[in-house]
Short mmCIF file of C-alpha atoms and ligand atoms in Angstrom, two decimals:
data_model
loop_
_atom_site.label_atom_id
_atom_site.label_comp_id
_atom_site.label_asym_id
_atom_site.label_seq_id
_atom_site.Cartn_x
_atom_site.Cartn_y
_atom_site.Cartn_z
CA MET A 1 5.95 -8.66 11.15
CA ASN A 2 9.34 -7.17 11.89
CA PHE A 3 12.21 -8.56 9.81
CA LYS A 4 14.65 -7.46 12.50
CA ASN A 5 13.38 -10.27 14.77
CA ILE A 6 14.26 -12.92 12.22
CA LYS A 7 17.10 -15.24 13.23
CA VAL A 8 16.56 -18.21 10.91
CA ILE A 9 15.65 -18.37 7.22
CA LEU A 10 14.33 -21.66 5.90
CA PHE A 11 14.13 -22.40 2.19
CA ASP A 12 12.14 -24.67 -0.05
CA GLN A 13 14.35 -26.50 -2.54
CA GLY A 14 12.50 -27.21 -5.82
CA ASN A 15 12.05 -24.09 -7.96
CA THR A 16 13.25 -21.96 -5.07
CA LEU A 17 16.95 -22.80 -4.58
CA VAL A 18 17.21 -25.30 -7.44
CA MET A 19 15.31 -24.94 -10.71
CA ASP A 20 13.55 -27.98 -12.18
CA PRO A 21 15.84 -29.69 -14.74
CA PHE A 22 13.18 -32.12 -16.05
CA GLN A 23 12.08 -30.44 -19.31
CA ASP A 24 15.60 -29.74 -20.49
CA ILE A 25 16.88 -33.23 -19.74
CA VAL A 26 13.97 -34.92 -21.53
CA GLU A 27 14.49 -32.70 -24.58
CA LYS A 28 18.17 -33.62 -24.61
CA ILE A 29 17.78 -37.39 -24.24
CA LYS A 30 14.54 -38.05 -26.16
CA ASN A 31 16.41 -39.44 -29.20
CA ASN A 32 18.44 -41.85 -27.10
CA VAL A 33 15.34 -42.92 -25.16
CA SER A 34 13.66 -43.71 -28.50
CA LYS A 35 16.69 -45.80 -29.50
CA VAL A 36 16.71 -47.70 -26.19
CA ILE A 37 13.01 -48.51 -26.50
CA PHE A 38 13.50 -49.72 -30.09
CA LYS A 39 16.53 -51.81 -29.18
CA LEU A 40 14.76 -53.59 -26.34
CA SER A 41 11.21 -53.89 -27.71
CA LYS A 42 11.60 -53.50 -31.51
CA ILE A 43 8.87 -50.83 -31.40
CA GLU A 44 9.63 -47.49 -32.98
CA PHE A 45 8.44 -44.18 -31.50
CA GLU A 46 9.05 -40.61 -32.58
CA PRO A 47 11.24 -38.91 -29.93
CA ASP A 48 8.68 -36.10 -29.63
CA LEU A 49 5.89 -38.53 -28.85
CA ILE A 50 8.02 -40.01 -26.08
CA LYS A 51 8.72 -36.54 -24.74
CA LYS A 52 5.04 -35.60 -24.77
CA ASN A 53 4.00 -38.76 -22.93
CA TRP A 54 6.81 -38.53 -20.38
CA GLU A 55 5.89 -34.92 -19.61
CA LYS A 56 2.24 -35.86 -19.20
CA SER A 57 3.11 -38.65 -16.74
CA ASN A 58 5.51 -36.38 -14.85
CA ASN A 59 2.80 -33.73 -14.51
CA GLU A 60 0.15 -36.16 -13.34
CA ILE A 61 1.92 -38.75 -11.18
CA ASN A 62 2.32 -37.75 -7.57
CA TYR A 63 2.75 -39.62 -4.29
CA PRO A 64 4.47 -38.88 -0.96
CA HIS A 65 8.17 -37.96 -1.19
CA ILE A 66 8.31 -38.47 -4.98
CA SER A 67 11.30 -36.84 -6.64
CA HIS A 68 10.30 -35.27 -9.94
CA PHE A 69 13.78 -33.76 -10.35
CA PHE A 70 15.49 -37.15 -9.92
CA GLN A 71 12.68 -39.10 -11.69
CA GLU A 72 11.37 -42.40 -10.41
CA GLU A 73 10.19 -45.74 -11.74
CA PRO A 74 6.39 -45.14 -11.44
CA ILE A 75 6.64 -42.08 -13.71
CA ILE A 76 8.54 -44.01 -16.40
CA LEU A 77 6.21 -47.03 -16.08
CA ASP A 78 3.20 -44.76 -16.57
CA PHE A 79 4.38 -43.36 -19.88
CA LEU A 80 5.55 -46.75 -21.17
CA GLU A 81 2.03 -48.00 -20.40
CA ASN A 82 0.45 -45.01 -22.14
CA LEU A 83 2.60 -45.73 -25.21
CA LYS A 84 1.20 -49.30 -25.11
CA ILE A 85 4.64 -50.87 -24.87
CA PRO A 86 4.07 -54.49 -23.72
CA VAL A 87 4.71 -54.90 -20.01
CA ILE A 88 7.23 -57.73 -20.61
CA TYR A 89 9.75 -55.07 -21.78
CA HIS A 90 9.20 -52.57 -18.96
CA GLY A 91 11.60 -54.21 -16.49
CA VAL A 92 14.60 -53.75 -18.77
CA ILE A 93 13.61 -50.42 -20.34
CA VAL A 94 12.94 -48.51 -17.10
CA PRO A 95 16.47 -48.69 -15.60
CA LYS A 96 18.01 -47.72 -18.96
CA ILE A 97 15.80 -44.63 -19.21
CA LEU A 98 16.47 -43.64 -15.60
CA PHE A 99 20.20 -43.98 -16.28
CA LEU A 100 20.02 -41.79 -19.40
CA TYR A 101 18.07 -39.18 -17.42
CA ARG A 102 20.05 -39.15 -14.19
CA LYS A 103 23.47 -38.88 -15.81
CA GLU A 104 22.36 -35.51 -17.24
CA ILE A 105 21.23 -34.03 -13.90
CA LYS A 106 24.55 -32.54 -12.80
CA LYS A 107 25.36 -30.83 -16.09
CA THR A 108 21.80 -29.49 -16.44
CA LEU A 109 21.62 -28.11 -12.91
CA LEU A 110 24.94 -26.32 -13.35
CA LYS A 111 23.73 -24.84 -16.63
CA ASN A 112 20.23 -23.83 -15.49
CA ASN A 113 21.02 -22.33 -12.10
CA ASP A 114 22.79 -19.06 -11.45
CA VAL A 115 25.30 -20.48 -8.99
CA ASP A 116 27.11 -17.16 -8.50
CA LYS A 117 23.85 -15.49 -7.52
CA LEU A 118 23.03 -18.27 -5.04
CA HIS A 119 26.45 -17.89 -3.37
CA ASN A 120 26.02 -14.13 -3.35
CA VAL A 121 22.62 -14.21 -1.61
CA LEU A 122 23.43 -17.01 0.84
CA ASN A 123 26.77 -15.45 1.79
CA TYR A 124 25.01 -12.14 2.35
CA LEU A 125 22.40 -13.69 4.66
CA ILE A 126 25.09 -15.51 6.66
CA SER A 127 27.07 -12.27 6.92
CA LYS A 128 23.97 -10.69 8.50
CA GLY A 129 24.13 -13.29 11.26
CA LEU A 130 21.18 -15.29 9.97
CA ARG A 131 21.10 -19.09 10.31
CA LEU A 132 19.88 -21.03 7.28
CA GLY A 133 17.97 -24.25 6.65
CA VAL A 134 16.18 -26.21 3.92
CA PHE A 135 13.07 -28.33 4.13
CA SER A 136 11.92 -30.00 0.92
CA ASN A 137 9.18 -32.44 -0.08
CA ASP A 138 11.63 -34.81 -1.69
CA ARG A 139 13.74 -37.90 -1.31
CA LYS A 140 16.91 -37.50 0.74
CA ILE A 141 19.20 -38.59 -2.12
CA ASP A 142 17.87 -35.93 -4.48
CA LEU A 143 17.86 -33.05 -2.01
CA PHE A 144 21.42 -33.61 -0.82
CA ALA A 145 22.80 -34.34 -4.30
CA ASN A 146 21.27 -31.16 -5.77
CA LEU A 147 22.62 -28.89 -3.04
CA GLU A 148 26.07 -30.50 -3.33
CA ILE A 149 26.11 -30.20 -7.12
CA LEU A 150 25.51 -26.45 -6.79
CA GLY A 151 28.01 -26.27 -3.90
CA ILE A 152 25.50 -24.57 -1.58
CA ASP A 153 25.02 -27.32 1.03
CA LYS A 154 27.69 -25.64 3.21
CA TYR A 155 25.42 -22.66 3.95
CA PHE A 156 22.71 -24.69 5.62
CA GLU A 157 22.97 -26.09 9.13
CA TYR A 158 19.57 -27.79 8.80
CA ILE A 159 18.82 -29.79 5.63
CA LYS A 160 15.91 -32.18 5.73
CA SER A 161 13.71 -34.02 3.25
CA SER A 162 10.10 -35.08 3.78
CA GLU A 163 11.28 -38.65 3.15
CA GLU A 164 13.42 -38.53 6.31
CA LEU A 165 10.60 -37.16 8.47
CA GLY A 166 7.90 -39.29 6.86
CA ILE A 167 5.64 -36.24 6.51
CA GLU A 168 5.25 -33.66 3.78
CA LYS A 169 4.48 -29.98 3.59
CA PRO A 170 1.90 -28.64 4.40
CA ASN A 171 1.86 -30.87 7.53
CA ASN A 172 2.27 -28.65 10.60
CA LYS A 173 4.16 -31.39 12.48
CA ILE A 174 7.25 -30.62 10.39
CA PHE A 175 7.72 -27.51 12.54
CA GLU A 176 8.23 -29.67 15.62
CA ASP A 177 11.45 -30.98 14.07
CA ILE A 178 12.50 -27.48 12.98
CA LYS A 179 11.72 -25.97 16.41
CA SER A 180 13.66 -28.64 18.29
CA PHE A 181 16.66 -28.20 15.98
CA PHE A 182 16.79 -24.42 16.38
CA TYR A 183 15.65 -24.31 20.04
CA PRO A 184 15.26 -21.84 21.76
CA ILE A 185 14.48 -19.82 18.61
CA LYS A 186 10.73 -19.52 18.09
CA LEU A 187 8.78 -19.94 14.86
CA ASN A 188 7.93 -16.24 14.81
CA GLU A 189 11.67 -15.55 14.63
CA MET A 190 11.97 -17.59 11.44
CA ALA A 191 11.15 -16.90 7.79
CA TYR A 192 10.29 -19.41 5.06
CA VAL A 193 11.07 -18.75 1.40
CA GLY A 194 9.30 -20.80 -1.27
CA ASP A 195 7.57 -20.84 -4.66
CA ASP A 196 4.43 -22.82 -3.77
CA PRO A 197 1.62 -20.58 -2.51
CA GLU A 198 -0.10 -23.36 -0.58
CA LYS A 199 2.65 -25.78 0.49
CA ASP A 200 5.24 -23.10 1.31
CA ILE A 201 3.62 -19.75 1.97
CA ALA A 202 0.22 -20.50 3.52
CA TRP A 203 1.79 -23.36 5.50
CA ALA A 204 4.56 -21.17 6.94
CA LYS A 205 2.32 -18.19 7.54
CA LEU A 206 -0.35 -20.18 9.42
CA ASN A 207 2.41 -21.55 11.67
CA GLY A 208 3.57 -18.05 12.63
CA LEU A 209 6.64 -17.70 10.41
CA MET A 210 7.37 -14.75 8.19
CA SER A 211 6.57 -15.91 4.65
CA ILE A 212 8.40 -14.83 1.53
CA TRP A 213 6.86 -15.90 -1.75
CA LEU A 214 9.14 -16.40 -4.72
CA LYS A 215 6.56 -15.75 -7.41
CA LEU A 216 7.57 -17.50 -10.62
CA PRO A 217 6.26 -16.92 -14.15
CA LYS A 218 3.18 -18.96 -15.16
CA LYS A 219 5.22 -21.29 -17.40
CA TYR A 220 6.35 -23.09 -14.25
CA ALA A 221 2.77 -23.96 -13.30
CA VAL A 222 2.09 -26.88 -15.67
CA ALA A 223 2.37 -29.72 -13.15
CA LYS A 224 -0.75 -30.68 -11.21
CA TRP A 225 1.32 -31.22 -8.07
CA ARG A 226 2.31 -27.55 -8.04
CA ASN A 227 -0.68 -25.59 -6.81
CA TYR A 228 0.20 -22.20 -8.29
CA GLN A 229 -3.55 -21.46 -8.68
CA PHE A 230 -4.02 -21.25 -4.90
CA ASN A 231 -5.80 -18.11 -3.69
CA PHE A 232 -4.47 -16.43 -0.58
CA ASN A 233 -6.73 -14.95 2.11
CA ASN A 234 -5.92 -12.39 4.80
CA PHE A 235 -4.58 -15.06 7.16
CA ASN A 236 -2.21 -16.94 4.89
CA LYS A 237 -0.95 -14.35 2.42
CA PRO A 238 2.80 -13.73 2.09
CA ASP A 239 4.57 -11.01 4.07
CA PHE A 240 6.83 -10.35 1.06
CA VAL A 241 6.63 -11.21 -2.61
CA ILE A 242 9.85 -11.45 -4.62
CA ASN A 243 10.52 -12.68 -8.14
CA ASP A 244 14.22 -13.31 -7.70
CA LEU A 245 16.16 -14.61 -4.67
CA ILE A 246 18.58 -11.69 -4.98
CA GLN A 247 15.76 -9.49 -3.63
CA LEU A 248 16.21 -11.14 -0.21
CA LYS A 249 19.09 -8.67 0.13
CA ASN A 250 16.52 -5.86 0.13
CA ILE A 251 14.53 -7.47 2.94
CA PHE A 252 17.32 -8.46 5.35
MG1 MG B 301 9.13 -25.63 -4.59
#
């Protein structure tokens, strides 16, 4: 595949453009979550036990368009249930926990992401005449908020969540929307950059795009909904493997 033919670069969001803030936020708020639970149910839990159970639920719960970065009610309900907190308290505890979590998102994203590097790479790609887009398995509110928090939404002319299309990666029908947006550019003139071997790389490659795998360290592979164990074959393996987005400057 010749990189000189590439006119459009599409990106995954989670753990590609924006790193997962979940672990750091839970660590930061676990004491306050323990206090909220005690205040509303009179049951006392060690903050670390709450953290452990929340992480377990976050790693196991998955359904279409779920936002693990933004957190959602079913994840919180699952760990409250696992902690055997009576269901009569769930209705008032859940919104309090979501509030504690979500008000930390902005600060955590700005701390955990190298914003200067993102601007550097995206500016470079634009300066090379490339057109940029994002497709993410996510809710619209989370995708747009994250890109705006990091100030990188302006680089992308196409930004779409699976929630808006009603289908998730690795569904091939997503490319119909992408093709019609960038018409007359063809899929073999596009590249897709992502961290998930199956849902990003194999999916893009089998649809004729150039695929660029952002290979992350194993510590990112804890969640069941991230299939980092996927084995490539000759037909779906990445065209390029990078371990930092800055390396896109070496490809284009
Ligand atoms: Mg991802």
